[in-house]
Coordinates of C-alpha atoms in Angstrom, one line a residue:
M1 CA 250.6 70.1 94.4
G2 CA 253.9 70.9 96.3
R3 CA 254.1 71.0 100.0
R4 CA 254.1 74.4 101.7
S5 CA 257.4 75.3 103.4
H6 CA 257.1 76.4 107.0
S7 CA 260.7 77.5 107.4
T8 CA 259.8 81.2 107.2
E9 CA 256.8 80.8 109.6
S10 CA 259.0 79.2 112.2
A11 CA 261.9 81.7 112.0
W12 CA 260.4 84.0 114.6
G13 CA 262.1 84.3 118.0
P14 CA 265.1 86.0 119.6
E15 CA 267.4 83.3 118.4
H16 CA 266.5 84.4 114.8
A17 CA 267.6 88.0 115.4
E18 CA 270.1 88.0 112.5
R19 CA 267.5 86.5 110.1
I20 CA 265.0 89.2 111.1
R21 CA 267.6 91.9 110.4
E22 CA 268.3 90.4 107.0
D23 CA 264.6 90.2 106.2
L24 CA 264.1 93.9 107.2
T25 CA 267.0 94.9 105.1
Q26 CA 265.5 93.0 102.1
S27 CA 262.2 94.7 102.7
W28 CA 263.7 98.2 102.8
R29 CA 265.8 97.5 99.7
W30 CA 262.6 96.4 97.9
L31 CA 260.8 99.5 99.1
R32 CA 263.6 101.8 98.0
R33 CA 263.7 100.3 94.5
T34 CA 259.9 100.4 94.1
C35 CA 259.7 104.0 95.3
E36 CA 262.4 105.1 92.9
T37 CA 260.7 103.3 90.0
L38 CA 257.4 105.0 90.7
L39 CA 259.1 108.4 91.1
E40 CA 260.8 107.9 87.8
E41 CA 257.5 107.0 86.2
L42 CA 256.0 110.2 87.5
E43 CA 258.9 112.2 86.0
S44 CA 258.3 110.5 82.7
L45 CA 254.7 111.6 82.7
N46 CA 255.6 115.3 82.7
G47 CA 254.0 117.2 79.9
P48 CA 250.8 116.7 78.0
V49 CA 249.1 113.4 78.7
C50 CA 245.5 112.2 78.4
G51 CA 243.2 109.4 79.4
E52 CA 244.6 106.8 81.8
H53 CA 248.0 108.4 81.8
F54 CA 246.4 111.6 83.3
V55 CA 244.8 109.5 86.1
R56 CA 248.0 107.6 86.7
R57 CA 250.0 110.9 86.9
A58 CA 247.5 112.4 89.3
R59 CA 247.7 109.3 91.6
L60 CA 251.5 109.3 91.6
A61 CA 251.7 113.1 92.2
K62 CA 249.5 112.7 95.2
A63 CA 251.7 109.8 96.4
K64 CA 255.0 111.6 95.8
P65 CA 255.6 112.9 99.4
R66 CA 254.9 109.5 100.8
L67 CA 257.1 107.7 98.2
E68 CA 260.0 110.1 98.9
T69 CA 259.6 109.7 102.7
T70 CA 259.5 105.9 102.4
R71 CA 262.6 105.8 100.2
D72 CA 264.7 108.1 102.4
A73 CA 263.6 106.5 105.7
G74 CA 264.4 103.1 104.2
E75 CA 267.9 104.2 103.3
Y76 CA 268.5 105.5 106.8
A77 CA 267.2 102.3 108.3
M78 CA 269.5 100.1 106.3
R79 CA 272.5 102.2 107.4
T80 CA 271.6 102.1 111.1
L81 CA 270.1 98.6 111.5
P82 CA 273.4 96.6 111.8
N83 CA 274.4 98.5 115.0
L84 CA 271.0 98.7 116.6
P85 CA 270.1 96.2 119.4
L86 CA 266.9 94.1 118.7
T87 CA 264.4 93.8 121.6
W88 CA 262.1 90.8 121.6
I89 CA 258.8 91.4 123.3
E90 CA 257.5 88.1 124.7
S91 CA 253.8 87.3 124.5
S92 CA 253.4 87.8 128.2
A93 CA 254.6 91.4 127.9
V94 CA 252.5 92.5 124.9
P95 CA 249.1 93.1 126.8
V96 CA 251.0 94.9 129.6
L97 CA 252.5 97.3 127.0
T98 CA 249.3 97.8 125.1
G99 CA 247.6 98.5 128.4
F100 CA 250.1 101.2 129.3
G101 CA 249.8 102.7 125.9
E102 CA 246.0 102.9 126.1
S103 CA 246.2 104.7 129.5
Y104 CA 248.0 107.8 128.1
D105 CA 246.2 111.0 127.1
A106 CA 247.6 113.3 124.4
A107 CA 249.6 115.4 126.9
D108 CA 251.2 112.2 128.3
L109 CA 252.3 111.1 124.8
W110 CA 253.8 114.5 124.0
G111 CA 255.6 114.6 127.3
I112 CA 257.2 111.2 126.7
L113 CA 258.2 111.7 123.1
E114 CA 259.6 115.2 123.7
W115 CA 261.7 113.9 126.5
V116 CA 263.5 111.4 124.3
E117 CA 267.0 112.4 123.3
R118 CA 267.7 112.7 119.6
D119 CA 270.2 109.8 119.6
V120 CA 267.7 107.3 121.1
E121 CA 266.6 104.7 118.6
G122 CA 264.7 101.5 119.0
L123 CA 263.9 98.3 117.2
V124 CA 261.4 95.9 118.7
V125 CA 259.5 92.8 117.4
F126 CA 256.6 91.2 119.2
E127 CA 256.2 87.5 119.7
T128 CA 252.4 88.0 119.1
S129 CA 250.9 91.0 117.3
A130 CA 250.4 94.1 119.4
G131 CA 247.4 95.4 117.4
R132 CA 246.2 96.4 113.9
H133 CA 247.3 99.2 111.7
R134 CA 245.1 100.5 108.8
F135 CA 246.7 102.7 106.1
D136 CA 246.3 103.8 102.5
D137 CA 249.2 102.0 100.7
T138 CA 250.5 104.4 98.1
I139 CA 252.6 101.7 96.5
A140 CA 249.9 99.0 96.1
G141 CA 247.1 101.5 95.6
R142 CA 244.8 100.0 98.1
V143 CA 243.8 100.3 101.7
L144 CA 245.4 97.7 104.0
D145 CA 244.7 96.5 107.5
V146 CA 247.8 94.7 108.9
S147 CA 249.0 93.3 112.2
I148 CA 251.6 95.3 114.1
D149 CA 254.5 92.8 114.7
G150 CA 257.4 95.2 115.2
L151 CA 258.4 98.9 115.4
Y152 CA 261.6 100.8 114.6
W153 CA 261.8 104.5 115.5
H154 CA 264.4 107.3 115.3
H155 CA 264.6 111.1 115.2
I156 CA 264.7 113.0 112.0
D157 CA 265.1 116.7 110.8
V158 CA 261.9 117.7 109.0
I159 CA 262.2 120.4 106.3
F160 CA 259.2 121.9 104.6
E161 CA 259.5 123.4 101.1
E162 CA 257.9 126.6 102.5
L163 CA 260.7 126.8 105.2
P164 CA 263.8 125.5 103.5
D165 CA 266.2 127.0 106.0
K166 CA 264.4 125.7 109.1
K167 CA 264.8 122.2 110.6
L168 CA 262.0 120.9 112.7
D169 CA 262.4 118.1 115.2
G170 CA 260.5 115.0 114.2
M171 CA 260.3 111.2 114.8
V172 CA 260.0 108.4 112.3
I173 CA 258.1 105.3 113.2
H174 CA 258.5 102.2 110.9
I175 CA 255.5 99.9 111.3
L176 CA 256.6 96.3 110.8
T177 CA 254.3 93.5 110.0
R178 CA 254.1 89.7 109.3
D179 CA 251.1 90.2 106.9
R180 CA 251.4 87.4 104.4
G181 CA 250.3 89.5 101.4
L182 CA 253.0 92.2 102.0
R183 CA 255.6 89.6 102.8
R184 CA 254.8 88.0 99.4
D185 CA 255.1 91.4 97.7
H186 CA 258.5 92.1 99.2
A187 CA 259.9 88.7 98.3
S188 CA 262.5 89.9 95.8
T189 CA 264.5 86.7 96.2
G190 CA 263.3 83.1 96.4
R191 CA 262.7 83.4 100.2
R192 CA 259.8 85.2 101.6
P193 CA 260.9 87.5 104.4
S194 CA 259.6 86.8 108.0
V195 CA 258.8 90.5 108.6
V196 CA 258.5 93.6 106.4
E197 CA 257.7 97.2 106.7
A198 CA 254.1 98.2 106.2
E199 CA 254.3 101.9 106.5
V200 CA 256.7 104.7 107.7
D201 CA 255.1 107.5 109.6
V202 CA 256.7 110.9 110.3
M203 CA 255.4 113.0 113.2
L204 CA 256.6 116.5 114.3
L205 CA 257.6 116.7 118.0
L206 CA 257.2 120.5 118.0
P207 CA 254.3 121.0 115.5
I208 CA 254.0 124.5 114.0
G209 CA 250.6 125.3 112.5
V210 CA 249.5 121.7 112.2
E211 CA 247.3 119.4 114.2
P212 CA 249.4 117.1 116.4
K213 CA 249.2 113.5 115.2
V214 CA 249.9 111.4 118.3
D215 CA 246.8 109.3 118.9
S216 CA 247.6 106.0 117.1
I217 CA 248.5 102.5 118.3
P218 CA 252.1 102.6 117.0
V219 CA 252.8 106.0 118.8
R220 CA 251.2 104.7 122.0
L221 CA 253.3 101.5 121.8
V222 CA 256.5 103.5 121.3
A223 CA 255.6 105.8 124.2
A224 CA 255.0 102.7 126.5
L225 CA 258.3 101.1 125.5
L226 CA 260.2 104.4 126.2
D227 CA 258.4 105.1 129.4
E228 CA 257.9 101.7 131.0
V229 CA 260.6 99.2 130.0
G230 CA 263.7 99.1 132.3
I231 CA 262.8 102.4 134.0
D232 CA 260.9 101.6 137.2
E233 CA 261.4 98.4 139.3
S234 CA 257.7 98.5 140.2
V235 CA 256.7 98.1 136.6
P236 CA 255.7 94.4 135.9
L237 CA 258.1 94.0 133.1
N238 CA 261.6 92.5 133.0
L239 CA 264.4 93.2 130.6
E240 CA 267.0 90.5 130.0
M241 CA 270.1 90.9 127.8
L242 CA 270.8 87.8 125.7
D243 CA 273.9 89.4 124.1
E244 CA 275.2 92.8 123.0
Q245 CA 272.7 93.0 120.1
T246 CA 269.7 91.1 121.5
R247 CA 267.5 91.5 124.5
T248 CA 264.0 90.2 125.7
V249 CA 261.2 91.8 127.6
F250 CA 258.8 89.7 129.6
A251 CA 256.1 90.1 132.2
A252 CA 257.2 89.6 135.8

């Protein structure tokens, strides 16, 4: 029995920022191809079908909005990632951030997120996991519970089929994980990526006729990062620039 390689496990730190970027690009490329393949399969199932094909078509039809969102958000992420600074959150800062996030009520969250300018984007990875995220994976067809090991967020124009001429202000949050099962799924080359995307979530910042979706760990973490890091000297967090593309956050 061959020896297990630990090279991927050890490639986790601010000094591996370029490797982390490459692995995320690999993950988004894999997701885009997979989503396109499943959408093409759904298209091929148009027309009369029966038995297991009917069940398969129904499942893919239900997943279609999520597949399209994942594909499109991944394409945007691959375009913007090269020019986006990576922020490394040291273990000492993780409980401070989660504590801030847990202290917000819904009004606090809306106030923080609505305040953010449209051109503000962020990419963070955590030295130690910042919580758990449970979701229904439309690609794998199973419910997953994974660690939250990074976040990438940006604004987006949301357009509903019912309102094709109206653009609504939204935010995309990519939930990144070091879950071994997902990393194995996304290993399209011989090397298993150190971190991959678990799910992409889209939320409206000015909801119209829908229930606001703000109470989740990823949203609370993004709000804490936007509201607390590098804003107030009294906050027990320090931000240090390592280079133009990499910075670290640690507890004072």
